[in-house]
């Protein structure tokens, strides 16, 4: 039996946009996802957009019972900035305040520890119109929003997060064209990254003024970068990949500043963001209390054998090229490699290089297509998901045994939810969602997860 430390957090995570639905209800403002879907619905899998996602907005009372039935002692969701403050800055939407207070209170009434995140890829569209994260005014508006959230819900939230995976909105909005406004502009990407980090620090600064009993952290998608080989050029590619993908947010969030080599590269290619000393001080003086780590797949890289043209757009691929390792295990539905061993490496990296800060796995999971084919006697028999979780937990446990300060494991996700790029194609939930009827049915993994949580191990 693998036994986890006392009071270990067992649960799952979701986000506002992916689970609430009611995108145009009760005064909610438009987010970039609503805007993008309105403009280009064909960009979304089966043309299903964010408006009708899992409908937790209407169903939260029932759904909270399901949290309990699947063994959650903790749960993370996010606040929709555009629901709470429809224009992104200024007037508060009272209906949103009521919804979040009722939803959050019902979670707390079940004795479930509540983790709330402030930003999960969902910029209010009016703020994207003025440049989103590339605009310093938006940093101020975000700090005001965070301040308001602490004031309104600070008494019921146990742990806060400033951002979920900030490197993702940076890259997908300004390099890879997977999030609106789908631009390819490395300078904007760097500015967005710096401003997001500054926004996180400013939210922490506001948080401290409220003197709450809770803690505040950030959720980062981390994995050590694995080089193809031990050749110096592959090793260099891995080092730079780590700087860009992990240390760009990890170092300022925990150590209060940026790695020298990262700054040198950014500066060498004329990508330095606008910043001043006061902002650097804010980042330095407002660090996280604990860390959330999302992990799905390893980051495997190799050298880029080609030279950069003098007029090239400076893309990360010039420094490190994704490496598709022969014979890798893969989740074919999502195209992501399965490599549970990385969880141990993450744990050791945090122990040795990040002050052994308190952390938890905030996301890990397996999205599978067409799960109905696994339905027997009315229940999806998702043994593959149980195996996936077990394998990752084994390595997490090994990391804890080695002294890493991990305090919990959250699965992605609770009820099958909408995905940014894949809508409802791949299902991740412990609970099945019938999209037609909205009926919820606990999968085999949901029952297993309850046992896992009850036994604090398996
Ligand atoms: C993470 C995001 C989640 C979720 C998950 C699964 O990066 O934080 O919001 O979407 O990935 O990915 P996908 O939905 O693309 O399959």
Coordinates of C-alpha atoms and ligand atoms in Angstrom, one line a residue:
X1 CA 0.0 0.0 0.0
X2 CA 1.3 3.4 -0.9
X3 CA 0.3 5.8 1.9
X4 CA 0.4 9.6 1.5
X5 CA 1.1 12.1 4.3
X6 CA -1.6 13.1 6.7
X7 CA -4.1 15.7 5.5
X8 CA -3.1 15.2 1.9
X9 CA -5.4 17.1 -0.5
X10 CA -7.3 14.9 -2.8
X11 CA -9.5 16.5 -5.4
X12 CA -9.7 17.9 -8.9
X13 CA -9.6 21.2 -10.8
X14 CA -11.6 23.0 -13.3
X15 CA -12.0 26.5 -14.6
X16 CA -14.8 29.0 -14.8
X17 CA -15.0 29.1 -18.6
X18 CA -14.7 25.4 -19.0
X19 CA -17.4 24.4 -16.5
X20 CA -19.8 27.2 -15.7
X21 CA -21.7 27.7 -19.0
X22 CA -24.2 30.6 -18.8
X23 CA -21.7 32.7 -20.9
X24 CA -24.3 35.4 -21.7
X25 CA -26.4 35.1 -18.5
X26 CA -27.1 37.4 -15.6
X27 CA -24.9 40.2 -16.8
X28 CA -21.7 38.4 -17.5
X29 CA -19.4 40.3 -19.7
X30 CA -17.8 38.9 -22.8
X31 CA -14.5 37.1 -22.5
X32 CA -12.0 36.5 -25.4
X33 CA -13.5 33.0 -25.8
X34 CA -17.1 34.3 -26.2
X35 CA -15.8 36.9 -28.6
X36 CA -13.7 34.4 -30.6
X37 CA -16.6 31.9 -30.8
X38 CA -18.9 34.6 -32.0
X39 CA -16.5 35.6 -34.7
X40 CA -15.1 32.2 -35.8
X41 CA -17.2 29.3 -34.5
X42 CA -15.6 26.9 -37.0
X43 CA -12.4 27.2 -35.1
X44 CA -13.9 25.1 -32.3
X45 CA -14.3 21.3 -32.3
X46 CA -17.7 20.4 -33.6
X47 CA -18.5 24.1 -33.4
X48 CA -19.2 23.8 -29.7
X49 CA -18.2 27.0 -27.9
X50 CA -17.9 28.2 -24.3
X51 CA -21.5 29.3 -23.9
X52 CA -23.0 26.0 -22.9
X53 CA -20.2 24.3 -21.0
X54 CA -20.9 21.9 -18.2
X55 CA -23.5 24.2 -16.7
X56 CA -22.2 24.3 -13.2
X57 CA -23.7 27.8 -13.0
X58 CA -27.2 26.2 -12.9
X59 CA -26.3 22.8 -11.4
X60 CA -23.8 23.6 -8.7
X61 CA -25.9 22.4 -5.9
X62 CA -26.1 18.9 -7.3
X63 CA -22.6 19.0 -8.5
X64 CA -21.2 19.8 -5.1
X65 CA -22.8 16.6 -3.9
X66 CA -20.9 14.7 -6.6
X67 CA -17.7 16.3 -5.3
X68 CA -18.4 14.6 -2.0
X69 CA -19.4 11.3 -3.7
X70 CA -16.1 11.1 -5.6
X71 CA -14.0 11.6 -2.5
X72 CA -13.0 15.3 -2.9
X73 CA -11.6 16.8 0.3
X74 CA -10.5 19.8 -1.8
X75 CA -11.4 21.4 -5.2
X76 CA -10.1 24.2 -7.4
X77 CA -12.1 26.4 -9.8
X78 CA -11.6 29.9 -11.0
X79 CA -13.6 33.1 -11.0
X80 CA -14.6 34.5 -14.3
X81 CA -13.2 38.0 -14.4
X82 CA -15.7 38.9 -17.0
X83 CA -18.6 37.6 -15.0
X84 CA -17.6 39.5 -11.8
X85 CA -16.5 42.7 -13.5
X86 CA -18.2 42.7 -17.0
X87 CA -16.0 45.4 -18.5
X88 CA -12.9 44.1 -16.8
X89 CA -12.6 47.3 -14.7
X90 CA -15.2 49.2 -12.8
X91 CA -18.7 48.0 -12.0
X92 CA -19.2 44.8 -10.1
X93 CA -22.0 42.4 -11.3
X94 CA -24.0 41.6 -8.1
X95 CA -25.5 38.4 -9.7
X96 CA -21.9 37.1 -10.1
X97 CA -21.2 37.9 -6.5
X98 CA -24.3 36.0 -5.4
X99 CA -23.4 33.0 -7.6
X100 CA -19.9 32.7 -6.4
X101 CA -20.8 33.1 -2.8
X102 CA -23.5 30.5 -3.1
X103 CA -21.3 28.1 -5.1
X104 CA -18.3 28.5 -2.8
X105 CA -20.3 28.3 0.4
X106 CA -22.0 25.1 -0.7
X107 CA -18.5 23.6 -1.3
X108 CA -17.4 24.7 2.1
X109 CA -20.5 23.4 3.8
X110 CA -19.5 19.9 2.5
X111 CA -16.2 20.3 4.4
X112 CA -14.3 20.6 1.1
X113 CA -11.2 22.9 1.1
X114 CA -11.7 25.5 -1.6
X115 CA -8.9 26.7 -3.9
X116 CA -9.8 29.6 -6.2
X117 CA -7.8 30.8 -9.1
X118 CA -8.1 34.4 -10.5
X119 CA -7.1 33.9 -14.1
X120 CA -7.4 30.9 -16.3
X121 CA -6.8 32.1 -19.9
X122 CA -10.1 34.2 -19.9
X123 CA -9.4 37.9 -20.5
X124 CA -12.5 40.1 -20.6
X125 CA -12.8 41.0 -24.3
X126 CA -13.0 44.8 -23.6
X127 CA -9.5 44.5 -22.0
X128 CA -8.1 42.5 -24.9
X129 CA -9.3 45.3 -27.2
X130 CA -6.8 47.6 -25.5
X131 CA -4.0 45.0 -25.7
X132 CA -4.7 42.5 -23.0
X133 CA -1.6 41.5 -21.1
X134 CA 0.6 43.6 -23.3
X135 CA -0.9 46.7 -21.8
X136 CA 0.2 47.9 -18.3
X137 CA -3.3 49.4 -17.6
X138 CA -4.6 45.8 -17.7
X139 CA -2.1 44.9 -15.0
X140 CA -3.7 47.6 -12.8
X141 CA -7.2 46.4 -13.6
X142 CA -6.3 42.9 -12.7
X143 CA -4.8 44.0 -9.4
X144 CA -8.1 45.8 -8.7
X145 CA -10.1 42.7 -9.7
X146 CA -7.9 40.5 -7.4
X147 CA -8.4 43.1 -4.5
X148 CA -12.1 42.9 -5.0
X149 CA -12.1 39.1 -5.1
X150 CA -10.2 39.0 -1.8
X151 CA -12.6 41.4 -0.2
X152 CA -15.7 39.6 -1.5
X153 CA -14.7 36.0 -1.0
X154 CA -11.6 36.1 1.3
X155 CA -13.6 34.7 4.2
X156 CA -14.5 31.5 2.4
X157 CA -11.5 30.7 0.1
X158 CA -8.8 28.6 1.7
X159 CA -6.1 29.0 -0.9
X160 CA -5.8 31.4 -3.8
X161 CA -4.0 31.3 -7.1
X162 CA -3.1 34.3 -9.1
X163 CA -2.8 32.5 -12.5
X164 CA -3.1 29.1 -14.1
X165 CA -0.2 28.3 -16.5
X166 CA 0.6 31.9 -17.5
X167 CA 3.2 30.7 -20.1
X168 CA 0.3 29.2 -22.0
X169 CA -1.7 32.4 -22.6
X170 CA 1.6 34.1 -23.5
X171 CA 2.5 31.5 -26.2
X172 CA -0.9 30.7 -27.5
X173 CA -2.0 34.4 -27.9
X174 CA 1.3 35.8 -29.2
X175 CA 3.3 33.0 -30.8
X176 CA 1.2 29.9 -31.7
X177 CA -2.2 31.4 -32.7
X178 CA -4.2 29.0 -30.6
X179 CA -5.8 31.7 -28.4
X180 CA -7.4 34.9 -29.5
X181 CA -6.0 37.3 -30.8
X182 CA -3.8 34.7 -32.6
X183 CA -0.9 37.0 -33.2
X184 CA 2.7 36.0 -34.0
X185 CA 4.8 38.7 -32.2
X186 CA 7.6 37.6 -29.9
X187 CA 8.0 41.1 -28.5
X188 CA 4.4 41.1 -27.4
X189 CA 4.8 37.6 -26.0
X190 CA 7.7 38.8 -23.8
X191 CA 5.8 41.9 -22.7
X192 CA 2.7 39.8 -21.9
X193 CA 4.9 37.4 -19.9
X194 CA 6.5 40.2 -17.9
X195 CA 3.2 41.9 -17.3
X196 CA 1.5 38.7 -16.2
X197 CA 4.3 38.1 -13.7
X198 CA 4.0 41.7 -12.5
X199 CA 0.2 41.3 -12.2
X200 CA 0.7 38.1 -10.1
X201 CA 3.0 40.0 -7.8
X202 CA 0.6 43.0 -7.5
X203 CA -2.2 40.6 -6.7
X204 CA 0.0 39.1 -3.9
X205 CA 0.7 42.6 -2.7
X206 CA -3.0 43.3 -2.4
X207 CA -3.6 39.9 -0.8
X208 CA -1.2 40.7 2.0
X209 CA -3.1 43.9 2.9
X210 CA -6.3 41.9 3.6
X211 CA -4.6 39.9 6.4
X212 CA -6.5 36.8 5.6
X213 CA -5.8 33.4 7.1
X214 CA -5.5 31.8 3.6
X215 CA -2.4 31.4 1.4
X216 CA -1.6 32.5 -2.1
X217 CA 0.2 30.7 -4.9
X218 CA 0.5 30.4 -8.7
X219 CA -0.2 27.4 -10.9
X220 CA 2.6 26.6 -13.4
X221 CA 2.9 23.8 -16.0
X222 CA 6.3 22.4 -15.2
X223 CA 8.4 19.7 -16.4
X224 CA 12.2 19.5 -16.5
X225 CA 13.3 19.7 -20.2
X226 CA 14.8 16.4 -21.3
X227 CA 17.5 16.6 -24.0
X228 CA 17.5 14.1 -26.9
X229 CA 21.1 13.3 -26.1
X230 CA 24.1 14.3 -23.9
X231 CA 25.7 16.2 -26.9
X232 CA 26.4 19.8 -25.8
X233 CA 24.0 21.3 -28.4
X234 CA 21.1 19.2 -27.2
X235 CA 22.0 20.0 -23.6
X236 CA 22.1 23.7 -24.4
X237 CA 18.7 23.4 -26.1
X238 CA 17.3 21.8 -22.9
X239 CA 18.8 24.5 -20.7
X240 CA 17.2 27.2 -22.8
X241 CA 13.9 25.4 -23.0
X242 CA 13.8 25.2 -19.2
X243 CA 14.5 28.9 -19.0
X244 CA 11.7 29.8 -21.4
X245 CA 9.1 27.3 -20.4
X246 CA 9.6 26.9 -16.6
X247 CA 12.0 29.3 -15.1
X248 CA 10.4 32.4 -16.7
X249 CA 7.6 32.2 -14.1
X250 CA 9.1 29.9 -11.5
X251 CA 12.1 32.0 -10.7
X252 CA 10.4 35.3 -10.2
X253 CA 7.5 33.7 -8.4
X254 CA 9.7 31.9 -5.9
X255 CA 13.1 33.7 -6.0
X256 CA 11.8 37.1 -6.8
X257 CA 13.8 37.7 -10.0
X258 CA 14.7 36.4 -13.5
X259 CA 17.6 34.1 -14.4
X260 CA 20.5 36.0 -15.8
X261 CA 20.8 33.8 -18.9
X262 CA 17.2 34.3 -19.8
X263 CA 17.5 38.1 -19.6
X264 CA 20.7 37.9 -21.7
X265 CA 18.9 36.0 -24.5
X266 CA 15.9 38.2 -24.5
X267 CA 18.1 41.3 -24.6
X268 CA 20.4 39.9 -27.3
X269 CA 17.4 39.5 -29.6
X270 CA 16.0 42.9 -28.8
X271 CA 12.9 41.5 -27.1
X272 CA 13.3 43.3 -23.7
X273 CA 9.9 44.3 -22.4
X274 CA 9.1 47.8 -21.0
X275 CA 9.8 47.7 -17.3
X276 CA 11.2 49.8 -14.5
X277 CA 13.0 49.3 -11.2
X278 CA 9.8 49.8 -9.1
X279 CA 8.2 47.0 -11.0
X280 CA 11.2 44.7 -10.4
X281 CA 10.9 45.5 -6.7
X282 CA 7.2 44.6 -6.7
X283 CA 8.1 41.2 -8.2
X284 CA 11.0 40.8 -5.7
X285 CA 8.9 41.6 -2.7
X286 CA 5.7 39.7 -3.4
X287 CA 6.4 36.0 -3.7
X288 CA 4.1 33.0 -3.5
X289 CA 3.4 31.0 -0.3
X290 CA 3.1 27.7 -2.2
X291 CA 3.2 26.4 -5.7
X292 CA 0.7 24.5 -7.9
X293 CA 2.1 22.3 -10.6
X294 CA 0.2 21.0 -13.6
X295 CA 1.8 18.1 -15.4
X296 CA 0.6 16.2 -18.4
X297 CA 3.6 15.5 -20.6
X298 CA 7.4 15.8 -20.6
X299 CA 9.2 18.5 -22.5
X300 CA 11.6 16.7 -24.8
X301 CA 13.9 18.9 -26.9
X302 CA 16.8 18.7 -29.3
X303 CA 19.1 21.3 -30.9
X304 CA 17.9 23.3 -33.9
X305 CA 20.4 22.5 -36.6
X306 CA 19.5 25.5 -38.7
X307 CA 20.8 29.0 -38.5
X308 CA 18.5 31.9 -37.8
X309 CA 18.1 34.2 -40.7
X310 CA 18.9 37.8 -39.9
X311 CA 15.3 38.9 -40.5
X312 CA 13.7 35.8 -38.8
X313 CA 10.8 36.1 -36.4
X314 CA 12.5 35.0 -33.2
X315 CA 10.5 32.0 -32.2
X316 CA 11.3 29.5 -29.3
X317 CA 11.9 26.8 -31.9
X318 CA 15.2 28.5 -32.9
X319 CA 16.6 27.7 -29.4
X320 CA 15.1 24.3 -28.9
X321 CA 13.2 22.0 -31.3
X322 CA 10.5 19.6 -30.0
X323 CA 11.9 16.1 -29.9
X324 CA 9.6 13.2 -30.7
X325 CA 11.3 10.4 -29.0
X326 CA 11.0 7.0 -30.9
X327 CA 9.0 4.4 -29.0
X328 CA 7.4 6.9 -26.6
X329 CA 4.2 6.0 -24.8
X330 CA 1.4 8.2 -26.0
X331 CA -2.1 9.2 -25.3
X332 CA -3.2 9.1 -28.9
X333 CA -6.4 11.1 -28.3
X334 CA -4.5 14.1 -27.2
X335 CA -1.2 13.4 -28.8
X336 CA 0.7 13.8 -25.5
X337 CA 3.5 11.5 -24.3
X338 CA 2.8 9.6 -21.1
X339 CA 5.8 9.7 -18.8
X340 CA 5.0 9.5 -15.1
X341 CA 8.7 9.4 -14.1
X342 CA 8.8 13.2 -14.7
X343 CA 6.7 13.7 -11.5
X344 CA 9.6 12.5 -9.4
X345 CA 12.0 14.8 -11.3
X346 CA 9.7 17.8 -10.7
X347 CA 9.5 16.9 -7.0
X348 CA 13.3 16.8 -6.7
X349 CA 13.7 20.0 -8.7
X350 CA 11.4 21.9 -6.3
X351 CA 13.1 20.3 -3.3
X352 CA 16.6 21.2 -4.5
X353 CA 16.3 24.4 -6.4
X354 CA 13.2 26.1 -5.1
X355 CA 13.6 26.1 -1.3
X356 CA 11.6 22.9 -1.0
X357 CA 8.5 25.2 -1.1
X358 CA 5.1 23.7 -0.3
X359 CA 3.5 22.5 -3.5
X360 CA 0.8 20.3 -4.9
X361 CA -0.1 18.7 -8.2
X362 CA -2.9 21.0 -9.4
X363 CA -3.6 19.2 -12.6
X364 CA -2.7 15.8 -14.1
X365 CA -5.1 13.7 -16.2
X366 CA -6.0 11.8 -19.3
X367 CA -8.4 13.0 -22.0
X368 CA -10.0 10.1 -23.9
X369 CA -12.2 10.2 -27.0
X370 CA -15.5 8.4 -27.3
X371 CA -15.6 7.0 -23.8
X372 CA -19.1 5.7 -24.3
X373 CA -17.6 2.6 -25.9
X374 CA -16.3 1.7 -22.4
X375 CA -19.8 1.9 -20.8
X376 CA -21.0 -1.3 -19.1
X377 CA -24.2 -1.5 -17.1
X378 CA -24.6 2.2 -17.2
X379 CA -21.1 3.1 -16.0
X380 CA -17.9 4.1 -18.0
X381 CA -15.2 1.5 -17.0
X382 CA -12.2 3.8 -17.4
X383 CA -9.6 1.5 -16.0
X384 CA -7.0 3.3 -18.2
X385 CA -7.6 6.5 -16.2
X386 CA -7.2 4.7 -12.9
X387 CA -3.9 3.2 -14.1
X388 CA -2.8 6.6 -15.4
X389 CA -3.4 8.2 -12.0
X390 CA -1.8 5.3 -10.1
X391 CA 1.4 5.5 -12.1
X392 CA 1.7 9.2 -11.6
X393 CA 1.0 8.9 -7.9
X394 CA 3.7 6.2 -7.5
X395 CA 6.3 8.7 -8.7
X396 CA 4.8 11.5 -6.6
X397 CA 5.0 9.3 -3.6
X398 CA 8.7 8.5 -4.4
X399 CA 9.3 12.3 -4.5
X400 CA 7.6 12.8 -1.2
X401 CA 9.6 10.0 0.4
X402 CA 12.7 11.8 -0.9
X403 CA 11.7 14.8 1.1
X404 CA 9.8 16.9 -1.4
X405 CA 7.1 19.0 0.3
X406 CA 4.1 18.0 -1.8
X407 CA 0.7 18.3 0.0
X408 CA -1.8 17.2 -2.5
X409 CA -2.9 15.8 -5.8
X410 CA -5.7 17.3 -8.0
X411 CA -6.9 15.5 -11.1
X412 CA -8.0 17.3 -14.3
X413 CA -11.0 17.1 -14.0
X414 CA -14.2 16.6 -11.9
X415 CA -17.1 16.4 -14.5
X416 CA -16.2 16.1 -18.2
X417 CA -15.6 19.7 -19.2
X418 CA -15.1 21.9 -22.3
X419 CA -11.6 22.2 -23.7
X420 CA -10.2 25.4 -25.2
X421 CA -9.2 23.7 -28.4
X422 CA -11.0 20.4 -28.4
X423 CA -14.4 21.3 -26.9
X424 CA -15.9 17.9 -25.7
X425 CA -13.8 15.7 -27.9
X426 CA -11.6 14.3 -25.1
X427 CA -13.2 13.5 -21.8
X428 CA -11.1 13.9 -18.6
X429 CA -13.7 13.6 -15.8
X430 CA -14.3 11.4 -12.9
X431 CA -18.0 12.0 -13.7
X432 CA -19.5 11.5 -17.2
X433 CA -21.5 14.3 -18.7
X434 CA -24.2 13.5 -21.2
X435 CA -24.1 16.6 -23.4
X436 CA -27.7 16.1 -24.6
X437 CA -29.4 15.6 -21.3
X438 CA -26.8 17.1 -19.0
X439 CA -27.1 14.0 -16.9
X440 CA -24.1 13.3 -14.7
X441 CA -22.9 9.7 -14.0
X442 CA -19.9 8.7 -11.8
X443 CA -17.4 6.7 -13.8
X444 CA -15.5 3.8 -12.3
X445 CA -12.6 6.2 -11.7
X446 CA -14.9 8.4 -9.6
X447 CA -15.6 5.5 -7.3
X448 CA -12.0 4.5 -7.2
X449 CA -10.9 8.1 -6.4
X450 CA -13.3 8.1 -3.5
X451 CA -11.5 5.0 -2.1
X452 CA -8.1 6.6 -2.8
X453 CA -9.1 9.6 -0.8
X454 CA -10.7 7.6 2.0
X455 CA -7.6 5.4 2.4
X456 CA -5.2 8.2 1.7
X457 CA -3.4 5.9 -0.7
X458 CA -3.8 2.8 -2.7
Ligands
LIG1 C1 -4.3 22.5 -19.1 C2 -5.3 23.6 -18.8 C3 -6.7 23.1 -18.6 C4 -7.1 21.9 -19.4 C5 -6.0 20.9 -19.6 C6 -6.3 19.8 -20.6 O1 -3.2 23.0 -19.7 O2 -4.9 24.3 -17.6 O3 -7.6 24.2 -18.7 O4 -7.7 22.3 -20.6 O5 -4.8 21.5 -19.9 O6 -6.0 20.2 -21.9 P1 -6.9 20.1 -23.1 O7 -8.2 20.7 -22.7 O8 -6.3 21.0 -24.2 O9 -7.0 18.7 -23.5

